[in-house]
XYZ file of C-alpha atoms in Angstrom:
443
model
C 129.107 233.757 135.322
C 130.465 235.095 132.003
C 130.601 233.181 128.724
C 134.333 232.562 128.907
C 133.994 230.829 132.283
C 130.993 228.845 131.046
C 132.997 227.705 128.030
C 135.871 226.604 130.270
C 133.487 224.707 132.558
C 131.888 222.917 129.605
C 135.299 221.909 128.307
C 136.280 220.753 131.784
C 133.137 218.615 132.000
C 133.998 217.032 128.644
C 137.527 216.232 129.768
C 136.873 215.023 133.319
C 133.400 213.470 133.398
C 133.113 209.853 132.234
C 130.600 210.110 129.390
C 129.903 206.373 129.452
C 128.949 206.743 133.118
C 126.588 209.597 132.233
C 125.028 207.418 129.533
C 124.627 204.494 131.966
C 121.759 206.315 133.682
C 118.598 204.674 132.305
C 116.327 207.344 133.882
C 114.422 204.522 135.592
C 113.763 206.595 138.723
C 114.833 203.991 141.294
C 117.053 206.666 142.822
C 114.270 209.175 143.394
C 112.789 207.810 146.664
C 116.270 207.585 148.195
C 117.247 211.200 147.504
C 116.758 213.607 150.462
C 116.755 216.789 148.371
C 114.281 215.364 145.860
C 111.882 214.660 148.717
C 112.405 218.023 150.394
C 111.829 220.020 147.183
C 108.413 218.511 146.418
C 109.953 216.060 143.955
C 111.735 218.652 141.821
C 113.455 216.664 139.091
C 116.638 218.764 138.946
C 117.148 218.113 142.672
C 117.416 214.346 142.124
C 120.377 212.164 141.070
C 118.682 211.455 137.756
C 118.080 215.156 137.218
C 121.620 216.168 138.140
C 123.072 213.559 135.784
C 120.848 215.017 133.042
C 122.225 218.480 133.847
C 125.829 217.244 133.641
C 125.170 215.438 130.366
C 123.360 218.490 129.000
C 126.398 220.649 129.733
C 128.736 218.152 128.038
C 126.412 217.888 125.011
C 126.186 221.673 124.730
C 122.410 221.867 125.201
C 122.550 223.361 128.709
C 124.616 226.344 129.836
C 126.736 225.657 132.947
C 125.221 228.619 134.727
C 124.417 229.439 138.357
C 121.300 227.249 138.300
C 123.339 224.181 137.353
C 125.915 224.997 140.018
C 123.144 225.514 142.577
C 121.675 222.059 142.001
C 125.079 220.369 142.156
C 125.859 222.188 145.406
C 122.448 221.309 146.836
C 123.301 217.613 146.578
C 124.419 216.166 149.917
C 126.663 213.615 148.235
C 125.130 210.929 150.477
C 125.242 208.442 147.570
C 122.075 206.669 148.696
C 121.203 206.509 145.001
C 124.085 204.166 144.190
C 123.051 200.947 145.996
C 119.587 201.039 144.374
C 120.784 201.864 140.847
C 120.255 198.818 138.564
C 122.921 200.151 136.193
C 125.479 200.695 138.934
C 126.040 204.350 138.059
C 128.815 205.838 140.205
C 126.973 209.073 140.787
C 129.358 210.192 143.543
C 132.322 210.096 141.168
C 130.466 212.189 138.596
C 129.442 214.724 141.225
C 132.977 215.125 142.566
C 134.419 215.625 139.081
C 131.763 218.214 138.206
C 132.350 220.130 141.426
C 136.101 220.014 140.873
C 135.717 221.583 137.429
C 133.444 224.353 138.701
C 135.687 225.040 141.683
C 138.766 225.415 139.485
C 137.166 227.422 136.672
C 134.734 229.723 138.442
C 135.823 233.151 139.632
C 134.872 233.164 143.304
C 134.155 236.212 145.406
C 137.021 237.300 147.635
C 135.427 236.238 150.943
C 134.622 232.797 149.534
C 138.182 232.368 148.216
C 139.633 233.337 151.580
C 137.347 230.966 153.479
C 138.010 228.021 151.141
C 141.730 228.708 151.263
C 141.728 228.738 155.053
C 139.750 225.526 155.411
C 141.070 223.418 152.538
C 144.675 224.583 152.263
C 145.703 226.294 155.492
C 143.984 224.156 158.126
C 143.158 220.514 157.392
C 146.370 219.525 155.572
C 148.466 220.694 158.547
C 148.404 218.617 161.744
C 150.142 221.330 163.769
C 147.427 223.843 162.875
C 144.685 221.380 163.760
C 146.409 221.056 167.131
C 146.428 224.834 167.604
C 142.700 224.908 166.905
C 142.319 222.175 169.508
C 144.266 224.202 172.080
C 142.088 227.241 171.390
C 138.869 225.255 171.793
C 140.166 223.796 175.060
C 140.921 227.313 176.354
C 137.551 228.531 175.045
C 135.726 225.857 177.046
C 137.797 225.875 180.237
C 138.404 229.613 180.675
C 134.749 230.573 180.920
C 134.899 232.340 177.570
C 132.364 229.923 176.108
C 129.761 230.829 178.739
C 130.345 234.540 178.156
C 130.000 234.177 174.374
C 126.849 232.081 174.679
C 125.203 234.526 177.100
C 126.126 237.526 174.946
C 124.561 235.880 171.850
C 127.558 237.196 169.915
C 127.569 234.178 167.611
C 124.047 234.964 166.437
C 125.367 237.810 164.267
C 127.402 235.329 162.216
C 125.883 233.818 159.053
C 124.296 230.376 159.021
C 123.735 228.338 162.152
C 127.140 228.839 163.781
C 125.524 229.656 167.142
C 123.639 226.355 167.216
C 126.603 224.318 165.956
C 128.864 225.791 168.645
C 126.692 224.132 171.280
C 127.355 220.690 169.775
C 131.145 220.794 170.287
C 132.158 217.978 172.678
C 134.403 218.533 175.718
C 137.934 219.095 174.425
C 140.767 216.976 175.851
C 143.835 218.523 177.468
C 146.977 219.464 175.581
C 148.876 216.822 177.549
C 146.543 214.078 176.371
C 146.743 215.327 172.794
C 150.539 215.352 172.775
C 150.846 211.825 174.170
C 149.072 209.867 171.465
C 150.187 206.206 171.265
C 152.154 204.688 168.396
C 151.437 201.062 169.370
C 148.922 199.282 171.583
C 149.091 195.523 172.287
C 146.103 193.206 172.240
C 144.585 192.141 175.529
C 145.287 188.425 175.708
C 146.112 186.490 172.565
C 146.639 188.633 169.479
C 144.274 187.612 166.678
C 144.873 190.447 164.222
C 147.362 193.199 163.549
C 145.584 196.380 162.542
C 146.757 199.855 161.589
C 144.524 202.561 163.038
C 143.568 205.571 160.931
C 143.190 208.287 163.547
C 142.193 211.132 161.230
C 142.453 214.843 162.016
C 139.337 215.999 163.884
C 138.754 212.472 165.176
C 142.104 212.530 166.978
C 141.624 216.036 168.388
C 138.016 217.093 168.914
C 136.854 213.459 169.201
C 140.001 212.050 170.788
C 138.070 210.168 173.487
C 136.124 208.336 170.783
C 139.373 207.293 169.111
C 140.656 206.065 172.482
C 137.434 204.114 173.053
C 137.712 202.542 169.608
C 141.275 201.405 170.205
C 140.378 199.979 173.629
C 137.604 197.951 172.012
C 139.978 196.638 169.344
C 142.506 195.685 172.022
C 139.846 193.803 173.954
C 138.816 192.028 170.754
C 142.383 190.782 170.290
C 144.043 193.323 168.013
C 147.606 194.558 168.099
C 147.309 198.173 166.976
C 149.871 200.298 165.124
C 149.171 204.033 164.780
C 151.549 205.554 162.202
C 152.621 209.118 162.962
C 152.948 210.084 159.308
C 149.224 209.917 158.605
C 147.015 212.979 158.259
C 143.692 214.271 156.974
C 141.949 211.770 154.682
C 141.069 214.437 152.101
C 137.320 213.769 152.041
C 136.287 217.403 152.510
C 138.646 218.370 149.701
C 137.378 215.678 147.324
C 133.737 216.572 147.974
C 134.398 220.318 147.859
C 136.116 220.514 144.484
C 139.749 220.463 145.699
C 140.735 217.238 143.978
C 144.469 217.924 143.703
C 144.768 218.571 147.418
C 142.806 215.381 148.100
C 145.344 213.489 145.986
C 148.276 214.943 147.916
C 146.733 213.897 151.217
C 145.922 210.428 149.880
C 149.521 209.866 148.796
C 150.841 210.896 152.212
C 148.496 208.439 153.923
C 149.382 205.594 151.576
C 153.070 206.149 152.309
C 152.395 206.203 156.051
C 150.555 202.849 156.066
C 151.893 200.691 153.247
C 155.010 199.370 155.028
C 153.190 198.233 158.192
C 152.098 194.773 156.985
C 148.783 195.089 158.835
C 145.803 192.821 158.249
C 143.467 195.806 158.109
C 143.465 199.598 158.153
C 140.747 200.388 160.690
C 138.844 203.569 161.434
C 135.656 204.804 163.098
C 134.482 207.613 160.786
C 132.301 206.658 157.851
C 132.957 209.905 156.002
C 136.711 209.332 156.066
C 136.400 205.644 155.259
C 134.356 206.287 152.140
C 137.249 208.174 150.576
C 139.935 205.799 151.861
C 138.255 202.836 150.133
C 138.233 204.878 146.925
C 141.837 206.065 146.949
C 142.335 203.724 143.985
C 139.705 205.669 142.048
C 141.097 209.023 143.147
C 144.588 208.070 141.902
C 143.500 205.931 138.947
C 145.268 208.145 136.392
C 148.646 208.100 138.145
C 150.614 205.011 137.183
C 153.052 205.262 140.088
C 150.234 205.286 142.640
C 147.452 203.186 141.082
C 148.422 199.785 142.483
C 149.632 201.206 145.786
C 146.284 202.932 146.244
C 144.421 199.740 145.349
C 146.361 197.746 147.951
C 145.661 200.422 150.576
C 141.943 200.669 149.791
C 141.547 196.892 149.917
C 142.540 196.821 153.601
C 140.234 199.590 154.874
C 137.515 198.457 157.304
C 135.201 200.111 159.786
C 135.970 199.074 163.356
C 132.489 197.570 163.783
C 133.212 195.020 161.047
C 136.393 193.931 162.842
C 134.598 193.613 166.190
C 131.895 191.421 164.656
C 134.518 189.301 162.851
C 136.285 188.726 166.178
C 133.019 187.759 167.970
C 132.949 190.848 170.182
C 129.136 190.712 170.174
C 129.308 187.427 172.105
C 130.798 189.159 175.142
C 128.876 190.234 178.215
C 127.758 193.724 177.270
C 125.178 195.577 179.367
C 123.819 199.064 180.016
C 121.128 200.613 182.197
C 117.646 200.352 180.722
C 117.139 202.752 177.824
C 115.715 202.900 174.297
C 118.394 203.215 171.634
C 118.218 203.679 167.890
C 120.818 203.836 165.148
C 121.360 206.518 162.528
C 123.363 205.232 159.573
C 126.342 207.198 158.359
C 125.529 207.575 154.653
C 129.069 206.945 153.492
C 129.570 204.045 155.872
C 126.464 202.343 154.500
C 126.373 203.432 150.861
C 130.092 203.418 150.028
C 131.793 201.136 152.576
C 128.812 198.767 152.615
C 128.664 198.550 156.410
C 125.120 198.424 157.788
C 124.589 195.169 159.680
C 127.703 195.181 161.891
C 126.726 198.198 164.038
C 123.237 196.772 164.503
C 124.616 193.361 165.472
C 126.731 194.999 168.169
C 123.882 197.159 169.481
C 121.492 194.206 169.591
C 123.979 192.299 171.770
C 123.819 194.825 174.631
C 121.717 193.543 177.523
C 119.419 195.952 179.362
C 118.623 198.178 176.394
C 115.739 198.128 173.973
C 116.883 198.615 170.392
C 114.294 200.158 168.079
C 114.997 200.583 164.382
C 113.698 203.953 163.252
C 112.038 204.456 159.903
C 114.469 205.543 157.190
C 117.522 205.119 159.401
C 119.520 205.129 156.166
C 118.140 208.570 155.178
C 120.782 211.307 155.410
C 120.737 213.448 158.551
C 121.758 216.580 156.635
C 125.300 216.978 157.945
C 127.339 216.026 154.853
C 130.665 217.586 155.791
C 130.168 221.362 155.808
C 126.753 221.147 154.119
C 124.958 222.169 157.328
C 126.851 225.463 157.097
C 126.835 226.096 153.338
C 123.257 224.873 152.755
C 121.706 225.599 156.143
C 118.044 225.759 155.086
C 118.006 222.402 153.317
C 120.163 220.816 156.004
C 117.738 221.859 158.738
C 114.733 220.624 156.754
C 116.382 217.218 156.451
C 117.380 217.214 160.122
C 113.848 218.073 161.246
C 112.556 215.202 159.098
C 115.086 212.886 160.738
C 114.103 213.982 164.240
C 110.488 213.103 163.464
C 111.633 209.520 162.935
C 113.722 209.578 166.116
C 110.785 210.845 168.174
C 108.501 208.221 166.697
C 110.537 205.411 168.304
C 110.896 207.456 171.525
C 114.649 206.992 171.544
C 116.668 208.127 174.542
C 120.013 207.422 172.880
C 120.795 208.041 169.210
C 123.841 206.074 168.078
C 125.849 206.865 164.967
C 129.301 206.150 163.547
C 130.586 209.359 162.014
C 131.602 212.662 163.647
C 129.548 214.853 161.315
C 126.436 212.749 161.910
C 127.085 212.855 165.656
C 127.243 216.664 165.753
C 124.186 216.911 163.504
C 122.128 214.627 165.715
C 123.215 216.619 168.768
C 122.040 219.704 166.922
C 118.695 217.995 166.295
C 118.361 217.282 170.012
C 119.140 220.924 170.833
C 116.602 222.177 168.280
C 113.998 219.890 169.858
C 114.840 221.157 173.357
C 115.353 217.519 174.324
C 118.777 217.669 176.034
C 117.296 216.373 179.316
C 115.737 213.251 177.813
C 117.902 212.355 174.840
C 121.555 212.096 173.858
C 123.599 211.310 170.756
C 126.669 209.107 171.085
C 129.240 207.443 168.849
C 128.952 203.667 168.590
C 132.461 203.169 170.004
C 131.729 205.239 173.106
C 128.483 203.369 173.761
C 130.157 199.973 173.346
C 132.892 200.894 175.797
C 130.192 201.934 178.281
C 128.570 198.550 177.696
C 131.829 196.688 178.342
C 131.907 198.254 181.784
C 128.146 198.017 182.316
C 127.997 201.785 182.747
C 126.261 204.656 181.010
C 123.171 206.728 181.534
C 119.629 205.466 181.868
């Protein structure tokens, strides 16, 4: 990284990072035990929230060069934001991290292959629903044609960088093109309508995880919700915001606000903690744009995880049952640390008859997924996942429940790495609850 780029990054830090927020860090260390990378690096200070804030402040103050080592530590952060709930000063570490990454992303001269990959993912794929659909069609063909079995047997994927070969095995069964192209726009409540909700279907959630979206909406219907699903919605922008593509995240946020704001819904409901964490902070993302500030605030104020709505509507008082099994819950970091939802999923799981719920140690500790982190930072991600699986094995869980697609794939990867596919599964909370409504499932 040459001096000109370093100078531009330092100036960008000065302009975009909230210096008062940097100064709010009292260096008390309450964040240290909550930080996965701090624990996995033998308590290396620079790999902690406190240490990374010191690096950012040092760059702004001109006492630290914004070199590759600084960038490495910022990239090594999972962005799980477990440090925020325990911070006595209320430092919004996640906001600082996103601004710092945005500056580096925009100022640094990336290698050609990295630029191409980032362009494909952030600009050419996720912002375009039709392209997400094409990817869905390809994955359906890949699974149904026999090509997947051929590729897996040939070990062709093992020549690719990272853990692509392992991640490929976690892809769920892909729904048909017919099902994908017949997504509902409105679903009535079963019985008396108690709430009108607008459902945020997302991009991957409504393609790769379409059955989970369907299960979520069925649960909401049974709880007494009229559901509107606006067609104009799209990707939430979370990957862009976390990956240093702030302007694209803003564009996606504005499109979603426009799609939902005229619906007069009681809540905007979703089932993906990673998406929800950005939706509830659209007001922060658009804070500097006068035209959008209040509209974003009104939008963010209505966002809720589906589990909160089910608990509010006494869904846990229904007759829910499953075959005997031991289940445990893995928190979605963003659902817990940003959206503040931790008790509702546990209330619902505890209401299921026939199962034994066991709380694992450090259920709120990140699983190591963190968007594309398990690809870009494979070594650290796998260390964190192995640590998580130790906790899962300790409670002898047969079913791992979570509430975010990235966490779900990561926990499936953990099961594969353990060779435990015959005795353990990972499932989204919505899918398990729908099984419990019907008294079905696996034992």
